[in-house]
Tab-separated table of C-alpha atoms and ligand atoms in Angstrom:
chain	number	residue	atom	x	y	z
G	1	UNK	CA	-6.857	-5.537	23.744
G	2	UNK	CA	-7.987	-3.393	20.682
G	3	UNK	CA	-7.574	-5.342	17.427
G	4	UNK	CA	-6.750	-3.184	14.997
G	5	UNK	CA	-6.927	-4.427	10.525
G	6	UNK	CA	-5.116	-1.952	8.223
G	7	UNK	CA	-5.061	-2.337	4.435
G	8	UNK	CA	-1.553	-0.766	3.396
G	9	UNK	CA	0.209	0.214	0.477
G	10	UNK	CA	3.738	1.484	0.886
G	11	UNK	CA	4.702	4.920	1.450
G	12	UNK	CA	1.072	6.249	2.879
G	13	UNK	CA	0.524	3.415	4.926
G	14	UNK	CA	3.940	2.405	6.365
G	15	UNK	CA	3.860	5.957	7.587
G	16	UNK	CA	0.334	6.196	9.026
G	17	UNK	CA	1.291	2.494	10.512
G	18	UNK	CA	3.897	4.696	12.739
G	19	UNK	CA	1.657	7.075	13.695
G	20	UNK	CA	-1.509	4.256	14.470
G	21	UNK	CA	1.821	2.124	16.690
G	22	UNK	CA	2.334	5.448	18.305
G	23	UNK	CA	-1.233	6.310	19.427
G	24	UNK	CA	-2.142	3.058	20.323
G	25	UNK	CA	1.010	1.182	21.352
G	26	UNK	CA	-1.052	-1.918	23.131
G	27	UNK	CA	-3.541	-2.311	19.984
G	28	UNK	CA	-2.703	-5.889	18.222
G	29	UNK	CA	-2.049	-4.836	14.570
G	30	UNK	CA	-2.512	-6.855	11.861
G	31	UNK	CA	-1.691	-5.216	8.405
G	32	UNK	CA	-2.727	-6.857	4.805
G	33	UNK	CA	-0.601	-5.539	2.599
G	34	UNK	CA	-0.881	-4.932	-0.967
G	35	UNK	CA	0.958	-6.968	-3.333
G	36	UNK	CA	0.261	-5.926	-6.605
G	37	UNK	CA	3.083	-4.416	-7.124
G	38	UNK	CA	5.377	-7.330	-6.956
G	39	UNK	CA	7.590	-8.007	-9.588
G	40	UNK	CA	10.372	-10.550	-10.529
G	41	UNK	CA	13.489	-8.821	-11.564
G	42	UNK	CA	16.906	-10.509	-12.333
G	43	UNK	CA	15.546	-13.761	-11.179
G	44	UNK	CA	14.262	-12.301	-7.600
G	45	UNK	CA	10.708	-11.503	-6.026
G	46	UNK	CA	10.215	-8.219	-5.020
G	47	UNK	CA	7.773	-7.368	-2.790
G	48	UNK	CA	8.006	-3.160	-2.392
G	49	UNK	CA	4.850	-2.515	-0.344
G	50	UNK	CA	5.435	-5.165	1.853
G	51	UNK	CA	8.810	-4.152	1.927
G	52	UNK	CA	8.299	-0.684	2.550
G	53	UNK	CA	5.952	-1.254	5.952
G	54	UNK	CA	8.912	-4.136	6.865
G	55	UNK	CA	11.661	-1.865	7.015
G	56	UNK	CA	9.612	1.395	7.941
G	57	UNK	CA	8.546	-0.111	11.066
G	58	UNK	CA	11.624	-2.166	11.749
G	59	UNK	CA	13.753	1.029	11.584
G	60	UNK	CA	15.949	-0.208	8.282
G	61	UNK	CA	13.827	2.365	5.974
G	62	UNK	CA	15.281	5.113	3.539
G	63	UNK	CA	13.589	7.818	6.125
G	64	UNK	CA	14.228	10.623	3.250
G	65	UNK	CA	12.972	8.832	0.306
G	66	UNK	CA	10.642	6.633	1.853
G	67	UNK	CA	11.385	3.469	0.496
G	68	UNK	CA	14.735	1.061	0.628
G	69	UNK	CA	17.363	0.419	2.985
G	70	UNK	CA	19.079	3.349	5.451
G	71	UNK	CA	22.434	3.481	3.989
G	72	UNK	CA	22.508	1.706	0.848
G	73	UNK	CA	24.750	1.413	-1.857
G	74	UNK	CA	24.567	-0.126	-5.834
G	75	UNK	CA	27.001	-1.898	-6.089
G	76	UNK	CA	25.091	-5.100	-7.745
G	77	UNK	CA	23.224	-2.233	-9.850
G	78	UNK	CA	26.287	-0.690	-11.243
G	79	UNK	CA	27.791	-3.898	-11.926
G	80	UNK	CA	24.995	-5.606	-13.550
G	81	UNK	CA	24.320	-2.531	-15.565
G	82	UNK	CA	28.316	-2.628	-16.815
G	83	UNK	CA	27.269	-6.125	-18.079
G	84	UNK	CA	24.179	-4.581	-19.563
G	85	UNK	CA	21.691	-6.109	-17.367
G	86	UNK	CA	18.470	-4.174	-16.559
G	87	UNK	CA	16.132	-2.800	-15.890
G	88	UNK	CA	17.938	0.754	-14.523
G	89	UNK	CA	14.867	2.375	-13.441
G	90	UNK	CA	14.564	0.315	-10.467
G	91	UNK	CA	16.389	1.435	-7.876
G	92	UNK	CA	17.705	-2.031	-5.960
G	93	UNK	CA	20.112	-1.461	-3.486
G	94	UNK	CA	23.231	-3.894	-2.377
G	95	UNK	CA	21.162	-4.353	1.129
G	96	UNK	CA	17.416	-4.239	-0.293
G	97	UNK	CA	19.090	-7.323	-2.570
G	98	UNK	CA	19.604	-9.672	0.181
G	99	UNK	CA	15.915	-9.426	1.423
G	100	UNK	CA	14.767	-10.089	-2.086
G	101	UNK	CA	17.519	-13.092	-2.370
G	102	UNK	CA	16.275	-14.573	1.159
G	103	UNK	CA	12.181	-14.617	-0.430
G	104	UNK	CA	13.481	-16.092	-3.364
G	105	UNK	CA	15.151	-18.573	-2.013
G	106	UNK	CA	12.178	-19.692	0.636
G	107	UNK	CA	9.581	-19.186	-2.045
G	108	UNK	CA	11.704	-21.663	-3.909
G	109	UNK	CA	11.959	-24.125	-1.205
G	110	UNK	CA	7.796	-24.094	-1.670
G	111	UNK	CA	6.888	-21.830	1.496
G	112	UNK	CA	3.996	-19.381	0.469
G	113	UNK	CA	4.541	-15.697	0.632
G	114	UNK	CA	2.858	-15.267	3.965
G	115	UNK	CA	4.966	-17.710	5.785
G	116	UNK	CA	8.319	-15.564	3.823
G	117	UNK	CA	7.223	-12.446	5.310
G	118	UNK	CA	6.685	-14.096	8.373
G	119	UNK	CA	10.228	-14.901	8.409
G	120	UNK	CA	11.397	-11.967	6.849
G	121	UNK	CA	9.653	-9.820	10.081
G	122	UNK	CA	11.352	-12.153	12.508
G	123	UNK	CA	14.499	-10.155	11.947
G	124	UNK	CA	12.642	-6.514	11.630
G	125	UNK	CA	10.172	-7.041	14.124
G	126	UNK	CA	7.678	-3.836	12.833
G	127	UNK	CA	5.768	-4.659	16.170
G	128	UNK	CA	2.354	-5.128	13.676
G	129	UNK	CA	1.472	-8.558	12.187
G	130	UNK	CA	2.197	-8.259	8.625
G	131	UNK	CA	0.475	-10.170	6.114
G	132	UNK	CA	0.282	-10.508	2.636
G	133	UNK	CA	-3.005	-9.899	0.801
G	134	UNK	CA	-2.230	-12.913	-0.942
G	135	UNK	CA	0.106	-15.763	-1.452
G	136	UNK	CA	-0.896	-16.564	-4.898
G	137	UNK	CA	0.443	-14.241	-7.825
G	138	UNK	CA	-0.981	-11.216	-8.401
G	139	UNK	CA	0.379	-8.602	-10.655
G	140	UNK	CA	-1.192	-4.751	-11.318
G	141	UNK	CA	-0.817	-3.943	-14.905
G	142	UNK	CA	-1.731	-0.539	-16.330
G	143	UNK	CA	-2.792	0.358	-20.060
G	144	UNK	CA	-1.136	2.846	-21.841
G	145	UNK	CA	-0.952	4.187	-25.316
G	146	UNK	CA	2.944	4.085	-27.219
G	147	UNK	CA	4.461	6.552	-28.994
G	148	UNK	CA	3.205	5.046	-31.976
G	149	UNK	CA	-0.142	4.946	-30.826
G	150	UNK	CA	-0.671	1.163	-30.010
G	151	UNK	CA	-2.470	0.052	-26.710
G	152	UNK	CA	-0.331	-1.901	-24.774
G	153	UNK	CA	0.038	-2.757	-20.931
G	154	UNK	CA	2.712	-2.511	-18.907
G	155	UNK	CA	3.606	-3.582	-15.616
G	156	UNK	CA	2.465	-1.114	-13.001
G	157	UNK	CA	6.329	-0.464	-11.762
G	158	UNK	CA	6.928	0.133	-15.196
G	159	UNK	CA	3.948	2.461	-15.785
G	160	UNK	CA	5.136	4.136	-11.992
G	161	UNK	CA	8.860	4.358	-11.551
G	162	UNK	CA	9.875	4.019	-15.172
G	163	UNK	CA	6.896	6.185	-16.989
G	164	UNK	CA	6.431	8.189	-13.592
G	165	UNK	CA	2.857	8.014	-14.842
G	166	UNK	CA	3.271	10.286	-17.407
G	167	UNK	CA	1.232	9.103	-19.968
G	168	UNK	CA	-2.479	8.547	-19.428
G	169	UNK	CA	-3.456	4.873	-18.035
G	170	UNK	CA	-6.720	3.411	-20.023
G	171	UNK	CA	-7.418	0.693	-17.590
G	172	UNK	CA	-5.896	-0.531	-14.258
G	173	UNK	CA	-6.093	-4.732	-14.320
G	174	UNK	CA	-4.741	-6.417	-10.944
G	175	UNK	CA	-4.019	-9.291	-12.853
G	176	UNK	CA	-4.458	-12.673	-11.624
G	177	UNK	CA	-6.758	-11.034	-8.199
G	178	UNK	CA	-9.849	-12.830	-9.796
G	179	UNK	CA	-8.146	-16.076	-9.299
G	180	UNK	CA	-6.328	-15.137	-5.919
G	181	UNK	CA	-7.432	-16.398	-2.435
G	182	UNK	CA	-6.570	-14.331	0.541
G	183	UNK	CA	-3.373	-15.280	2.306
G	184	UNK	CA	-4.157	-17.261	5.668
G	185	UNK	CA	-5.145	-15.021	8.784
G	186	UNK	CA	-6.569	-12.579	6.264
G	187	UNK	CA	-10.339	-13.270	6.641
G	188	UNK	CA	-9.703	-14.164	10.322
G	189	UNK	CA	-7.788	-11.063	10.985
G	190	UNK	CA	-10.623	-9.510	9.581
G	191	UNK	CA	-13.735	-11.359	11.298
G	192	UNK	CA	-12.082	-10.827	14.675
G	193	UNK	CA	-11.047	-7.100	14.443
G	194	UNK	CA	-12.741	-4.253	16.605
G	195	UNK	CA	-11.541	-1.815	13.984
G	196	UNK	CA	-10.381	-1.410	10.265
G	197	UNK	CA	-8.667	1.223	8.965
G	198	UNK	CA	-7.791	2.319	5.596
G	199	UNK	CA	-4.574	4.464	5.571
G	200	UNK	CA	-3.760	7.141	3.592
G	201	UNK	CA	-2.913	4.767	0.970
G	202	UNK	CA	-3.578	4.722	-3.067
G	203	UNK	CA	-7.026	3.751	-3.437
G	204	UNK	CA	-6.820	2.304	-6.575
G	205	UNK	CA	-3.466	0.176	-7.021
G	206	UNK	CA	-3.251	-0.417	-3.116
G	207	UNK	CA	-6.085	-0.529	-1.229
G	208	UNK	CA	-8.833	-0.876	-4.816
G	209	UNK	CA	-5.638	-4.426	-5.444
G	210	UNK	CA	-6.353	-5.683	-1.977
G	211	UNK	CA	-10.140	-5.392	-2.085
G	212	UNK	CA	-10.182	-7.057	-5.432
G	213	UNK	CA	-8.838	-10.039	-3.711
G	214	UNK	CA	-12.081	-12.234	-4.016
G	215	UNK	CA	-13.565	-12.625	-0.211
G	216	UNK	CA	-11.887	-9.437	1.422
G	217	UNK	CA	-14.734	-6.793	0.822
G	218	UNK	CA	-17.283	-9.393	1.686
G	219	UNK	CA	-15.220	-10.203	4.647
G	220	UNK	CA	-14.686	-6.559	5.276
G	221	UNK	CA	-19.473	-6.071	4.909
G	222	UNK	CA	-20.143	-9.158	7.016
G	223	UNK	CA	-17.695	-8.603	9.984
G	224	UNK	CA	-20.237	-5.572	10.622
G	225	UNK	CA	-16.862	-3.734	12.327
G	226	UNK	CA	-16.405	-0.408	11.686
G	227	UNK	CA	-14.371	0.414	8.577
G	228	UNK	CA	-12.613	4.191	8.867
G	229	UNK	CA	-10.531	5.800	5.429
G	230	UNK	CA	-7.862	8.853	5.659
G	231	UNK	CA	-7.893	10.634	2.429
G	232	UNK	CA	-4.805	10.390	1.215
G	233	UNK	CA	-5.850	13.079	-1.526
G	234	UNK	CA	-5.230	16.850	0.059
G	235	UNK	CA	-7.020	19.901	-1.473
G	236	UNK	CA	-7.699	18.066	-4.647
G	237	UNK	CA	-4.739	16.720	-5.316
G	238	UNK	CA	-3.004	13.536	-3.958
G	239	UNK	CA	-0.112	14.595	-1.470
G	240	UNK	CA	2.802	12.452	-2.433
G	241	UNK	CA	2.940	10.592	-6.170
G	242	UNK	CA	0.466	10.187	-9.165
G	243	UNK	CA	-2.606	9.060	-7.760
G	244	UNK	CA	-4.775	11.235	-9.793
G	245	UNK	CA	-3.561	9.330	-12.634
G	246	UNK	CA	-4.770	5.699	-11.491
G	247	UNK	CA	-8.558	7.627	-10.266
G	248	UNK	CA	-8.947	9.342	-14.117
G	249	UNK	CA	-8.239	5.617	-15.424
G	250	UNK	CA	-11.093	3.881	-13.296
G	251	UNK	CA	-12.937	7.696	-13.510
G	252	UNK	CA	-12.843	9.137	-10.052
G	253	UNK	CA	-11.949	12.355	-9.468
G	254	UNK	CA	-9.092	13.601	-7.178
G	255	UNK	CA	-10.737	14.931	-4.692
G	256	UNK	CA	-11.429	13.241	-1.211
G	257	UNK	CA	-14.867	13.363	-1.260
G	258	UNK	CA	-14.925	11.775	-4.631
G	259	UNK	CA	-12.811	8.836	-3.454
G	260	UNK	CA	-15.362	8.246	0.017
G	261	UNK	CA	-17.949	7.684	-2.316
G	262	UNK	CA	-15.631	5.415	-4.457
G	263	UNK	CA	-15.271	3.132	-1.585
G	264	UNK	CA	-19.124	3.852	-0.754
G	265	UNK	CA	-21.142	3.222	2.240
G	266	UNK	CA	-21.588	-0.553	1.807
G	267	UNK	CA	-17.784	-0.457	2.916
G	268	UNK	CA	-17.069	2.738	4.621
G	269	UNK	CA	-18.457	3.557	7.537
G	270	UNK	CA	-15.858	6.766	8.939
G	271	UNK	CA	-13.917	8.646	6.503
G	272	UNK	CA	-11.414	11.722	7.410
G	273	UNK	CA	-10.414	14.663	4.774
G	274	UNK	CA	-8.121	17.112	5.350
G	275	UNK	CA	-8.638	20.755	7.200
G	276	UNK	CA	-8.381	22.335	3.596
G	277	UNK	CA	-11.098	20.071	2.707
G	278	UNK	CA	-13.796	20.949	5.454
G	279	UNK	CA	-16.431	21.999	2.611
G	280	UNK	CA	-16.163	18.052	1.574
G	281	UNK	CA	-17.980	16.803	4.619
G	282	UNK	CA	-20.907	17.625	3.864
G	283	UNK	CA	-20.884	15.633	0.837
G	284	UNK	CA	-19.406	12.367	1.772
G	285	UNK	CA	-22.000	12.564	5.026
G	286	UNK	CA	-24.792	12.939	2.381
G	287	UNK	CA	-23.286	9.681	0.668
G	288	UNK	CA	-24.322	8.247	4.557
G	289	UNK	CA	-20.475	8.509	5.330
G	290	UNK	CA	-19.554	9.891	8.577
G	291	UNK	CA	-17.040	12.558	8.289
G	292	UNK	CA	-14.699	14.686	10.392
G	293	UNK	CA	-11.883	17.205	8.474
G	294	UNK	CA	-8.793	16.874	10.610
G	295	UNK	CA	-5.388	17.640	9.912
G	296	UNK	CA	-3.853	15.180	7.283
G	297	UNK	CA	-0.207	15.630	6.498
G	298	UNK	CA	1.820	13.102	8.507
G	299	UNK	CA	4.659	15.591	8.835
G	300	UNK	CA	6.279	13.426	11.354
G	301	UNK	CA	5.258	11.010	14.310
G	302	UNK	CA	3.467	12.959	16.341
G	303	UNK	CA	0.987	14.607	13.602
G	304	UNK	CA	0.654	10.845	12.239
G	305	UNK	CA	-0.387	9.404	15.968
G	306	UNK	CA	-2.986	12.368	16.074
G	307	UNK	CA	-4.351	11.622	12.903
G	308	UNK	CA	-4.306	7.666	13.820
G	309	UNK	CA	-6.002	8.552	16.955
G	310	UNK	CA	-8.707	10.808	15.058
G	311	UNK	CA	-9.857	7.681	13.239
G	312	UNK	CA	-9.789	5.035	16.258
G	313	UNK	CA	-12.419	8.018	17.904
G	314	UNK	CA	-14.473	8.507	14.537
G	315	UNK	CA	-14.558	4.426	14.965
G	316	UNK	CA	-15.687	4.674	17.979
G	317	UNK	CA	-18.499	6.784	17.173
G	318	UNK	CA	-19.797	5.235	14.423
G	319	UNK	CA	-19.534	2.211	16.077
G	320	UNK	CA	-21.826	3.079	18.893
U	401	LIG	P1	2.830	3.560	-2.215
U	401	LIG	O1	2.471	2.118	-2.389
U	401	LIG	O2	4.248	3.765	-1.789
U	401	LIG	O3	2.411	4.430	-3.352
U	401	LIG	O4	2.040	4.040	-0.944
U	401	LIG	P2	0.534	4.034	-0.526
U	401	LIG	O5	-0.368	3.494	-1.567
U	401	LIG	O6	0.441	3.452	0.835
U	401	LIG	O7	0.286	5.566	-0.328
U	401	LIG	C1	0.357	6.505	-1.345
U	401	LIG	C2	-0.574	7.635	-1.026
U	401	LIG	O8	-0.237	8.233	0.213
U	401	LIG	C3	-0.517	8.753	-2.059
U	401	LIG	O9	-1.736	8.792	-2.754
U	401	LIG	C4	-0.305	10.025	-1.241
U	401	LIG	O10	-1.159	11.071	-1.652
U	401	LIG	C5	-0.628	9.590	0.170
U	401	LIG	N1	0.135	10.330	1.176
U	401	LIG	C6	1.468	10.419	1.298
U	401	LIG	N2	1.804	11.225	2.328
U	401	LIG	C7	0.631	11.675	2.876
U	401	LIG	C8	0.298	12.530	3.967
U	401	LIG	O11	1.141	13.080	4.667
U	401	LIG	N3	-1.041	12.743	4.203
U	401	LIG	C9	-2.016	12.158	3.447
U	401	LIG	N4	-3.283	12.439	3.765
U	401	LIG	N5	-1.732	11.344	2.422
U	401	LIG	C10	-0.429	11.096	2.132
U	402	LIG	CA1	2.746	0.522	-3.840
């Protein structure tokens, strides 16, 4: 059986985790999932990018938006705002509440993260192995100039959902990753795969938060298994959301061939760009990158499995 490692963020790689379950239905999945974006609001852990593959997978996901529950309502929003409790940018649905009141209330009882989302996917079953990157705290801030011109940093949900990365971010810091061992199974998943794959995902405050976990990128080098990237930036521009923001503040361009040589060639071995980007694959080869331009918009299931498929063969490849 093909063991198959994916480093996911939300949206990009919940989706592309569809697609890859799709293409290769007998692979044995194991996704680390970024948690950098957790944060603790009104008492409870939220976990959105672990969420987001939990509930995409399991069939309970917001198929329109993306993330959150099918079929919500805000109920507990509306009333806790009528009491003036906040924050009201985050959108935290009646049903989203009771996953983040279950995690509380284990993480509170003293089981780790990893052993909470283990529980958690018991009633979603996503079909993949889902693990946090993880189970210590972690916590992407961004820095970002006020109106009155101070320097200050912000939480990245704040910077994200409440800014919608409007303002220009000085500095990403995943704070607390320098201190942060990887959750158990990470570094095994990892030494035992036949394949990794990088989704679509944000490669600077998803995939750049997991990889700053201390151990994964060397785990990632000394496995010696091929590593393959989809570019989840599309004629120059990223296809959903403000990625271009987070590359200016850690100085990367937006452009696909400008994140392949982010990641480099000490840690990518495949990388796909886009049709519209064909001209780029002759530059990210040159950075001793293999390279293929494939279609890259995961307009639904079908287009995702292709693309999924496109990187298990440009695996294969560089693998031989
Ligand atoms: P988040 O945590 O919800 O922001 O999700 P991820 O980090 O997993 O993915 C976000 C990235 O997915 C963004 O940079 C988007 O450009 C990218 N993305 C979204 N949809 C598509 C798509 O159809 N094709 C490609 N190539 N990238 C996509
Ligand atoms: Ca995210």
């Amino acid at each position: 059986m093909q063991r198959i490692v994916v480093l996911a963020g939300g949206i990009g790689g919940a989706r592309f985790l569809r697609g890859l379950k799709s293409a290769a239905p007998d692979a044995d999945v194991t996704v680390i999932g970024n948690t950098g974006d957790d944060i603790h609001l009104f008492g409870l852990k939220v976990c959105p990018d672990l969420d987001t593959v939990m509930y995409t997978l399991g069939g309970g996901i917001h198929e329109g938006q993306g993330w959150g529950r099918s079929g919500e309502t805000f109920t507990v929003k509306e009333e806790l705002a009528a009491y003036g409790v906040g924050p009201e940018w985050f959108g935290l649905g009646d049903r989203d509440f009771a996953t983040h009141i279950v995690r509380t209330r284990m993480l509170g009882a003293g089981y780790p993260l990893s052993a909470v989302t283990e529980a958690l996917c018991d009633r979603w079953k996503p079909g993949v192995r889902l693990l946090p990157m993880t189970d210590d705290r972690v916590e992407t801030h961004v820095a970002v100039d006020t109106p009155e011109g101070e320097r200050r940093a912000v939480h990245f949900q704040e910077y994200w959902v409440r800014l919608r990365a409007s303002v220009d971010a000085h500095a990403i810091v995943p704070v607390g990753a320098d201190q942060a061992t990887p959750a158990p199974g990470v570094l095994e998943a990892i030494a035992e795969a036949d394949v990794v794959l990088f989704p679509p995902s944000n490669p600077v405050v998803s995939i750049g938060t997991i990889l700053a976990v201390p151990g994964i990128r060397e785990a990632l080098a000394e496995a010696g298994v091929p590593v393959v990237g989809l570019s989840p930036l599309v004629g120059g521009a990223p296809v959903r959301g403000m990625a271009d923001k987070v590359l200016a503040a850690i100085g990367v361009e937006a452009t696909a061939a400008a994140v392949a040589r982010h990641y480099g060639s000490g840690l990518l071995d495949g990388w796909l760009v886009d049709t519209v980007d064909e001209a780029a694959v002759a530059e990210v080869e040159a950075a001793g990158i293999r390279c293929r331009a494939v279609p890259l918009l995961m307009k639904d299931t079908e287009a995702t499995a292709r693309m999924a498929a496109e990187a298990l063969t440009l695996a294969a490849e560089v693998a031989a």
